[in-house]
């Protein structure tokens, strides 16, 4: 069966292999619940202790590559060619870039993460817990964890896929990456990349959904007094799964567009509320000092590890796990963000995709983390005691409930969590489904039945993670998937130079595979003429 005949049909090796891997996780989660949770928890430390240095180093490399592309002539290339016009307005570009990579993690950790750093900073920071320095460090680290590193990791793969799709006129897929790199088809490698990416993204979405389940259950408990437990988690899993699968089935231009708009409105409503009814002066002070600490120690914050302090697991539990979670999503979110690059220069695209969501996340966390530090340090609410007693997912709602109009804000926060998860799960479920179909571009819609199967399996894994090991089990799965995806992500980082370099030599920043005396040649193979790419123009 040739490529045209396969197009649109199920990519059986990918679907069956990924399905088998997820099925194994489900079986272990159902029949060996405690052992499954312990294994996932241990994987967080195993991956961090043995490969944390590699994860940190790759983040640093990605930042230098991004800066080099912006500063050098590579930034002059126009995505889609010199005559290309943007497909999205500036507002659509900004809002989808912000919502597409956040998920519900930002809401979960913006308030929850700082209190952990305040009470237990890393040995490498040289800071004493529960001090002024610890408070500033806590806010700055939370801001940093959700901003620049994340978006450098997402943006470079997005740039590579945008150039392949719009300038090289190839499909938005790993097949294009393999073809351009090796100048020939390598189906086994394409299949392997699809399997790794689909499984890793399924793990990542399960992680986000796991965090979302805990946060939604905490909200229901705080607002309505319903006790948390497996039964509540199951009910929420079914509700959220139906929500994001239905959104996914309507297509990316309908369901996702409406949900992201609603999500952005909720984000800004929460920000305005905290500034108006919280202590804006304190938030401004600690947010400014936290920003200064980021600027003073930018690369040091990336490379925290437990060198000469093997008992300190802070880096494994926090920064290394975060970087791994970003590597999981990098190729697929890159494919999603690539669609917004048409008509922009490479320099504009890279700067916007890094700075706009990073600055938004820094602002969001500075405001919410500042509120948490104010309450903890001045004794308004003992946030740490609430976290120990109720779990972080419930403690966050308790904090919001202590502010004016607390119940209404708790409900708004709960709605925002659901919406923000859908904005991540919808496109990623569609992307995972696309990887399981032959010859289908990421921006086209895969079969509905594949979307449903993938969405259900991801939801089941998320439920089992939460009931078996809670947040540490979720982090363990993240570390495995993230480590796996570092290799294809590094590949996407490096190929940006090659892609831009060839385009700079073209008059209109385009390379047409259908015409290509410069890039294609015919060679005799028995009685057939075969078209092959040459190295000309490189």
PDB file of N, CA and C in Angstrom, residues 91-169:
ATOM      1  N   UNK A  91      -4.298  39.444  18.655  1.00  0.00           N
ATOM      2  CA  UNK A  91      -4.959  38.989  19.878  1.00  0.00           C
ATOM      3  C   UNK A  91      -5.141  37.466  19.884  1.00  0.00           C
ATOM      4  N   UNK A  92      -5.583  36.911  18.745  1.00  0.00           N
ATOM      5  CA  UNK A  92      -5.732  35.456  18.662  1.00  0.00           C
ATOM      6  C   UNK A  92      -4.393  34.759  18.879  1.00  0.00           C
ATOM      7  N   UNK A  93      -3.354  35.324  18.286  1.00  0.00           N
ATOM      8  CA  UNK A  93      -2.019  34.757  18.431  1.00  0.00           C
ATOM      9  C   UNK A  93      -1.586  34.757  19.891  1.00  0.00           C
ATOM     10  N   UNK A  94      -1.747  35.913  20.540  1.00  0.00           N
ATOM     11  CA  UNK A  94      -1.340  36.028  21.943  1.00  0.00           C
ATOM     12  C   UNK A  94      -2.148  35.082  22.839  1.00  0.00           C
ATOM     13  N   UNK A  95      -3.481  35.090  22.680  1.00  0.00           N
ATOM     14  CA  UNK A  95      -4.328  34.314  23.592  1.00  0.00           C
ATOM     15  C   UNK A  95      -4.112  32.816  23.418  1.00  0.00           C
ATOM     16  N   UNK A  96      -3.986  32.344  22.181  1.00  0.00           N
ATOM     17  CA  UNK A  96      -3.777  30.914  21.969  1.00  0.00           C
ATOM     18  C   UNK A  96      -2.384  30.478  22.420  1.00  0.00           C
ATOM     19  N   UNK A  97      -1.404  31.365  22.287  1.00  0.00           N
ATOM     20  CA  UNK A  97      -0.054  31.043  22.752  1.00  0.00           C
ATOM     21  C   UNK A  97      -0.023  30.920  24.271  1.00  0.00           C
ATOM     22  N   UNK A  98      -0.778  31.780  24.951  1.00  0.00           N
ATOM     23  CA  UNK A  98      -0.826  31.725  26.411  1.00  0.00           C
ATOM     24  C   UNK A  98      -1.579  30.488  26.879  1.00  0.00           C
ATOM     25  N   UNK A  99      -2.771  30.269  26.340  1.00  0.00           N
ATOM     26  CA  UNK A  99      -3.618  29.161  26.816  1.00  0.00           C
ATOM     27  C   UNK A  99      -3.099  27.799  26.372  1.00  0.00           C
ATOM     28  N   UNK A 100      -2.466  27.744  25.193  1.00  0.00           N
ATOM     29  CA  UNK A 100      -2.077  26.457  24.629  1.00  0.00           C
ATOM     30  C   UNK A 100      -1.069  25.688  25.442  1.00  0.00           C
ATOM     31  N   UNK A 101      -0.241  26.382  26.242  1.00  0.00           N
ATOM     32  CA  UNK A 101       0.798  25.682  26.983  1.00  0.00           C
ATOM     33  C   UNK A 101       0.636  25.683  28.491  1.00  0.00           C
ATOM     34  N   UNK A 102      -0.423  26.314  28.987  1.00  0.00           N
ATOM     35  CA  UNK A 102      -0.555  26.464  30.441  1.00  0.00           C
ATOM     36  C   UNK A 102      -1.246  25.279  31.097  1.00  0.00           C
ATOM     37  N   UNK A 103      -2.411  24.878  30.565  1.00  0.00           N
ATOM     38  CA  UNK A 103      -3.189  23.843  31.235  1.00  0.00           C
ATOM     39  C   UNK A 103      -3.645  24.341  32.599  1.00  0.00           C
ATOM     40  N   UNK A 104      -3.958  23.413  33.489  1.00  0.00           N
ATOM     41  CA  UNK A 104      -4.393  23.819  34.824  1.00  0.00           C
ATOM     42  C   UNK A 104      -3.228  23.846  35.805  1.00  0.00           C
ATOM     43  N   UNK A 105      -2.023  23.514  35.338  1.00  0.00           N
ATOM     44  CA  UNK A 105      -0.866  23.493  36.228  1.00  0.00           C
ATOM     45  C   UNK A 105      -0.563  24.856  36.820  1.00  0.00           C
ATOM     46  N   UNK A 106      -0.680  25.918  36.003  1.00  0.00           N
ATOM     47  CA  UNK A 106      -0.386  27.259  36.501  1.00  0.00           C
ATOM     48  C   UNK A 106      -1.296  27.617  37.665  1.00  0.00           C
ATOM     49  N   UNK A 107      -2.580  27.294  37.549  1.00  0.00           N
ATOM     50  CA  UNK A 107      -3.514  27.603  38.627  1.00  0.00           C
ATOM     51  C   UNK A 107      -3.208  26.786  39.880  1.00  0.00           C
ATOM     52  N   UNK A 108      -2.818  25.537  39.669  1.00  0.00           N
ATOM     53  CA  UNK A 108      -2.551  24.652  40.795  1.00  0.00           C
ATOM     54  C   UNK A 108      -1.306  25.089  41.557  1.00  0.00           C
ATOM     55  N   UNK A 109      -0.266  25.466  40.816  1.00  0.00           N
ATOM     56  CA  UNK A 109       1.026  25.716  41.446  1.00  0.00           C
ATOM     57  C   UNK A 109       1.316  27.189  41.720  1.00  0.00           C
ATOM     58  N   UNK A 110       0.592  28.124  41.087  1.00  0.00           N
ATOM     59  CA  UNK A 110       0.878  29.542  41.289  1.00  0.00           C
ATOM     60  C   UNK A 110       0.779  29.923  42.757  1.00  0.00           C
ATOM     61  N   UNK A 111      -0.204  29.338  43.458  1.00  0.00           N
ATOM     62  CA  UNK A 111      -0.330  29.590  44.887  1.00  0.00           C
ATOM     63  C   UNK A 111       0.294  28.475  45.724  1.00  0.00           C
ATOM     64  N   UNK A 112       0.239  27.241  45.217  1.00  0.00           N
ATOM     65  CA  UNK A 112       0.709  26.120  46.020  1.00  0.00           C
ATOM     66  C   UNK A 112       2.213  25.974  46.080  1.00  0.00           C
ATOM     67  N   UNK A 113       2.898  26.212  44.965  1.00  0.00           N
ATOM     68  CA  UNK A 113       4.343  26.005  44.921  1.00  0.00           C
ATOM     69  C   UNK A 113       5.114  26.929  45.864  1.00  0.00           C
ATOM     70  N   UNK A 114       4.815  28.235  45.907  1.00  0.00           N
ATOM     71  CA  UNK A 114       5.637  29.140  46.730  1.00  0.00           C
ATOM     72  C   UNK A 114       5.702  28.754  48.208  1.00  0.00           C
ATOM     73  N   UNK A 115       4.617  28.220  48.755  1.00  0.00           N
ATOM     74  CA  UNK A 115       4.637  27.904  50.188  1.00  0.00           C
ATOM     75  C   UNK A 115       5.611  26.769  50.473  1.00  0.00           C
ATOM     76  N   UNK A 116       5.773  25.846  49.541  1.00  0.00           N
ATOM     77  CA  UNK A 116       6.753  24.770  49.703  1.00  0.00           C
ATOM     78  C   UNK A 116       8.174  25.327  49.664  1.00  0.00           C
ATOM     79  N   UNK A 117       8.450  26.225  48.731  1.00  0.00           N
ATOM     80  CA  UNK A 117       9.792  26.807  48.632  1.00  0.00           C
ATOM     81  C   UNK A 117      10.114  27.677  49.852  1.00  0.00           C
ATOM     82  N   UNK A 118       9.110  28.323  50.395  1.00  0.00           N
ATOM     83  CA  UNK A 118       9.293  29.172  51.586  1.00  0.00           C
ATOM     84  C   UNK A 118       9.643  28.323  52.806  1.00  0.00           C
ATOM     85  N   UNK A 119       8.994  27.181  52.939  1.00  0.00           N
ATOM     86  CA  UNK A 119       9.215  26.316  54.098  1.00  0.00           C
ATOM     87  C   UNK A 119      10.408  25.372  53.916  1.00  0.00           C
ATOM     88  N   UNK A 120      10.771  25.082  52.659  1.00  0.00           N
ATOM     89  CA  UNK A 120      11.828  24.102  52.407  1.00  0.00           C
ATOM     90  C   UNK A 120      12.609  24.470  51.148  1.00  0.00           C
ATOM     91  N   UNK A 121      13.436  25.530  51.187  1.00  0.00           N
ATOM     92  CA  UNK A 121      14.219  25.924  50.002  1.00  0.00           C
ATOM     93  C   UNK A 121      15.338  24.918  49.738  1.00  0.00           C
ATOM     94  N   UNK A 122      15.893  24.894  48.522  1.00  0.00           N
ATOM     95  CA  UNK A 122      16.957  23.941  48.213  1.00  0.00           C
ATOM     96  C   UNK A 122      18.253  24.292  48.922  1.00  0.00           C
ATOM     97  N   UNK A 123      19.047  23.281  49.222  1.00  0.00           N
ATOM     98  CA  UNK A 123      20.361  23.506  49.837  1.00  0.00           C
ATOM     99  C   UNK A 123      21.207  24.416  48.954  1.00  0.00           C
ATOM    100  N   UNK A 124      21.113  24.228  47.634  1.00  0.00           N
ATOM    101  CA  UNK A 124      21.941  24.999  46.702  1.00  0.00           C
ATOM    102  C   UNK A 124      21.665  26.493  46.762  1.00  0.00           C
ATOM    103  N   UNK A 125      20.483  26.891  47.218  1.00  0.00           N
ATOM    104  CA  UNK A 125      20.158  28.319  47.279  1.00  0.00           C
ATOM    105  C   UNK A 125      20.816  29.003  48.472  1.00  0.00           C
ATOM    106  N   UNK A 126      21.219  28.228  49.474  1.00  0.00           N
ATOM    107  CA  UNK A 126      21.864  28.809  50.654  1.00  0.00           C
ATOM    108  C   UNK A 126      20.968  29.734  51.442  1.00  0.00           C
ATOM    109  N   UNK A 127      19.691  29.399  51.523  1.00  0.00           N
ATOM    110  CA  UNK A 127      18.688  30.257  52.168  1.00  0.00           C
ATOM    111  C   UNK A 127      18.063  29.509  53.338  1.00  0.00           C
ATOM    112  N   UNK A 128      17.846  30.226  54.425  1.00  0.00           N
ATOM    113  CA  UNK A 128      17.181  29.636  55.582  1.00  0.00           C
ATOM    114  C   UNK A 128      15.671  29.726  55.415  1.00  0.00           C
ATOM    115  N   UNK A 129      14.980  28.650  55.739  1.00  0.00           N
ATOM    116  CA  UNK A 129      13.525  28.602  55.589  1.00  0.00           C
ATOM    117  C   UNK A 129      12.838  29.634  56.479  1.00  0.00           C
ATOM    118  N   UNK A 130      11.667  30.089  56.028  1.00  0.00           N
ATOM    119  CA  UNK A 130      10.785  30.986  56.784  1.00  0.00           C
ATOM    120  C   UNK A 130      11.447  32.327  57.105  1.00  0.00           C
ATOM    121  N   UNK A 131      12.238  32.839  56.185  1.00  0.00           N
ATOM    122  CA  UNK A 131      12.854  34.153  56.344  1.00  0.00           C
ATOM    123  C   UNK A 131      12.411  35.058  55.198  1.00  0.00           C
ATOM    124  N   UNK A 132      12.788  36.317  55.294  1.00  0.00           N
ATOM    125  CA  UNK A 132      12.490  37.253  54.209  1.00  0.00           C
ATOM    126  C   UNK A 132      13.085  36.757  52.887  1.00  0.00           C
ATOM    127  N   UNK A 133      14.328  36.287  52.956  1.00  0.00           N
ATOM    128  CA  UNK A 133      15.001  35.798  51.750  1.00  0.00           C
ATOM    129  C   UNK A 133      14.258  34.597  51.167  1.00  0.00           C
ATOM    130  N   UNK A 134      13.760  33.730  52.055  1.00  0.00           N
ATOM    131  CA  UNK A 134      13.032  32.556  51.590  1.00  0.00           C
ATOM    132  C   UNK A 134      11.732  32.953  50.896  1.00  0.00           C
ATOM    133  N   UNK A 135      11.064  33.994  51.393  1.00  0.00           N
ATOM    134  CA  UNK A 135       9.813  34.459  50.780  1.00  0.00           C
ATOM    135  C   UNK A 135      10.057  34.990  49.377  1.00  0.00           C
ATOM    136  N   UNK A 136      11.097  35.799  49.227  1.00  0.00           N
ATOM    137  CA  UNK A 136      11.413  36.349  47.900  1.00  0.00           C
ATOM    138  C   UNK A 136      11.842  35.232  46.962  1.00  0.00           C
ATOM    139  N   UNK A 137      12.677  34.302  47.482  1.00  0.00           N
ATOM    140  CA  UNK A 137      13.091  33.167  46.656  1.00  0.00           C
ATOM    141  C   UNK A 137      11.885  32.353  46.209  1.00  0.00           C
ATOM    142  N   UNK A 138      10.938  32.120  47.117  1.00  0.00           N
ATOM    143  CA  UNK A 138       9.768  31.301  46.803  1.00  0.00           C
ATOM    144  C   UNK A 138       8.964  31.892  45.656  1.00  0.00           C
ATOM    145  N   UNK A 139       8.729  33.195  45.704  1.00  0.00           N
ATOM    146  CA  UNK A 139       7.961  33.848  44.633  1.00  0.00           C
ATOM    147  C   UNK A 139       8.755  33.838  43.331  1.00  0.00           C
ATOM    148  N   UNK A 140      10.048  34.149  43.389  1.00  0.00           N
ATOM    149  CA  UNK A 140      10.862  34.214  42.165  1.00  0.00           C
ATOM    150  C   UNK A 140      10.985  32.842  41.507  1.00  0.00           C
ATOM    151  N   UNK A 141      11.139  31.795  42.329  1.00  0.00           N
ATOM    152  CA  UNK A 141      11.299  30.463  41.748  1.00  0.00           C
ATOM    153  C   UNK A 141      10.010  29.993  41.090  1.00  0.00           C
ATOM    154  N   UNK A 142       8.877  30.273  41.721  1.00  0.00           N
ATOM    155  CA  UNK A 142       7.599  29.909  41.108  1.00  0.00           C
ATOM    156  C   UNK A 142       7.395  30.665  39.791  1.00  0.00           C
ATOM    157  N   UNK A 143       7.727  31.951  39.767  1.00  0.00           N
ATOM    158  CA  UNK A 143       7.642  32.727  38.529  1.00  0.00           C
ATOM    159  C   UNK A 143       8.541  32.133  37.457  1.00  0.00           C
ATOM    160  N   UNK A 144       9.744  31.775  37.842  1.00  0.00           N
ATOM    161  CA  UNK A 144      10.727  31.274  36.886  1.00  0.00           C
ATOM    162  C   UNK A 144      10.340  29.898  36.350  1.00  0.00           C
ATOM    163  N   UNK A 145       9.840  29.038  37.228  1.00  0.00           N
ATOM    164  CA  UNK A 145       9.498  27.675  36.813  1.00  0.00           C
ATOM    165  C   UNK A 145       8.438  27.639  35.724  1.00  0.00           C
ATOM    166  N   UNK A 146       7.590  28.662  35.672  1.00  0.00           N
ATOM    167  CA  UNK A 146       6.474  28.641  34.722  1.00  0.00           C
ATOM    168  C   UNK A 146       6.640  29.655  33.593  1.00  0.00           C
ATOM    169  N   UNK A 147       7.859  30.096  33.342  1.00  0.00           N
ATOM    170  CA  UNK A 147       7.979  31.143  32.324  1.00  0.00           C
ATOM    171  C   UNK A 147       9.027  30.819  31.261  1.00  0.00           C
ATOM    172  N   UNK A 148      10.194  31.424  31.340  1.00  0.00           N
ATOM    173  CA  UNK A 148      11.104  31.479  30.208  1.00  0.00           C
ATOM    174  C   UNK A 148      11.608  30.119  29.745  1.00  0.00           C
ATOM    175  N   UNK A 149      12.043  29.267  30.646  1.00  0.00           N
ATOM    176  CA  UNK A 149      12.543  27.952  30.237  1.00  0.00           C
ATOM    177  C   UNK A 149      11.451  27.192  29.485  1.00  0.00           C
ATOM    178  N   UNK A 150      10.263  27.209  30.028  1.00  0.00           N
ATOM    179  CA  UNK A 150       9.143  26.507  29.396  1.00  0.00           C
ATOM    180  C   UNK A 150       8.946  26.962  27.956  1.00  0.00           C
ATOM    181  N   UNK A 151       8.960  28.254  27.733  1.00  0.00           N
ATOM    182  CA  UNK A 151       8.608  28.750  26.400  1.00  0.00           C
ATOM    183  C   UNK A 151       9.774  28.739  25.420  1.00  0.00           C
ATOM    184  N   UNK A 152      11.001  28.724  25.894  1.00  0.00           N
ATOM    185  CA  UNK A 152      12.114  28.415  24.998  1.00  0.00           C
ATOM    186  C   UNK A 152      11.971  26.979  24.501  1.00  0.00           C
ATOM    187  N   UNK A 153      11.636  26.062  25.406  1.00  0.00           N
ATOM    188  CA  UNK A 153      11.500  24.648  25.043  1.00  0.00           C
ATOM    189  C   UNK A 153      10.362  24.438  24.050  1.00  0.00           C
ATOM    190  N   UNK A 154       9.272  25.187  24.169  1.00  0.00           N
ATOM    191  CA  UNK A 154       8.152  25.053  23.240  1.00  0.00           C
ATOM    192  C   UNK A 154       8.411  25.764  21.903  1.00  0.00           C
ATOM    193  N   UNK A 155       9.071  26.906  21.947  1.00  0.00           N
ATOM    194  CA  UNK A 155       9.165  27.766  20.774  1.00  0.00           C
ATOM    195  C   UNK A 155      10.085  27.224  19.694  1.00  0.00           C
ATOM    196  N   UNK A 156      11.224  26.642  20.068  1.00  0.00           N
ATOM    197  CA  UNK A 156      12.157  26.146  19.050  1.00  0.00           C
ATOM    198  C   UNK A 156      11.554  25.009  18.231  1.00  0.00           C
ATOM    199  N   UNK A 157      10.908  23.999  18.838  1.00  0.00           N
ATOM    200  CA  UNK A 157      10.207  23.010  18.003  1.00  0.00           C
ATOM    201  C   UNK A 157       9.096  23.647  17.155  1.00  0.00           C
ATOM    202  N   UNK A 158       8.395  24.642  17.720  1.00  0.00           N
ATOM    203  CA  UNK A 158       7.352  25.329  16.950  1.00  0.00           C
ATOM    204  C   UNK A 158       7.952  25.998  15.717  1.00  0.00           C
ATOM    205  N   UNK A 159       9.116  26.622  15.877  1.00  0.00           N
ATOM    206  CA  UNK A 159       9.784  27.263  14.748  1.00  0.00           C
ATOM    207  C   UNK A 159      10.175  26.233  13.693  1.00  0.00           C
ATOM    208  N   UNK A 160      10.747  25.117  14.130  1.00  0.00           N
ATOM    209  CA  UNK A 160      11.157  24.077  13.178  1.00  0.00           C
ATOM    210  C   UNK A 160       9.958  23.570  12.373  1.00  0.00           C
ATOM    211  N   UNK A 161       8.859  23.280  13.049  1.00  0.00           N
ATOM    212  CA  UNK A 161       7.687  22.773  12.344  1.00  0.00           C
ATOM    213  C   UNK A 161       7.047  23.847  11.457  1.00  0.00           C
ATOM    214  N   UNK A 162       7.066  25.103  11.897  1.00  0.00           N
ATOM    215  CA  UNK A 162       6.511  26.186  11.073  1.00  0.00           C
ATOM    216  C   UNK A 162       7.282  26.327   9.773  1.00  0.00           C
ATOM    217  N   UNK A 163       8.602  26.270   9.849  1.00  0.00           N
ATOM    218  CA  UNK A 163       9.423  26.385   8.640  1.00  0.00           C
ATOM    219  C   UNK A 163       9.213  25.186   7.711  1.00  0.00           C
ATOM    220  N   UNK A 164       9.135  23.990   8.287  1.00  0.00           N
ATOM    221  CA  UNK A 164       8.904  22.798   7.474  1.00  0.00           C
ATOM    222  C   UNK A 164       7.560  22.878   6.754  1.00  0.00           C
ATOM    223  N   UNK A 165       6.541  23.332   7.463  1.00  0.00           N
ATOM    224  CA  UNK A 165       5.192  23.351   6.897  1.00  0.00           C
ATOM    225  C   UNK A 165       4.991  24.492   5.907  1.00  0.00           C
ATOM    226  N   UNK A 166       5.404  25.705   6.285  1.00  0.00           N
ATOM    227  CA  UNK A 166       5.093  26.877   5.473  1.00  0.00           C
ATOM    228  C   UNK A 166       6.170  27.220   4.445  1.00  0.00           C
ATOM    229  N   UNK A 167       7.426  26.988   4.751  1.00  0.00           N
ATOM    230  CA  UNK A 167       8.506  27.373   3.844  1.00  0.00           C
ATOM    231  C   UNK A 167       9.022  26.214   2.998  1.00  0.00           C
ATOM    232  N   UNK A 168       9.027  25.019   3.572  1.00  0.00           N
ATOM    233  CA  UNK A 168       9.462  23.846   2.814  1.00  0.00           C
ATOM    234  C   UNK A 168       8.285  23.090   2.211  1.00  0.00           C
ATOM    235  N   UNK A 169       7.060  23.535   2.551  1.00  0.00           N
ATOM    236  CA  UNK A 169       5.828  22.976   2.002  1.00  0.00           C
ATOM    237  C   UNK A 169       5.736  21.466   2.228  1.00  0.00           C
TER     238      UNK A 169
END
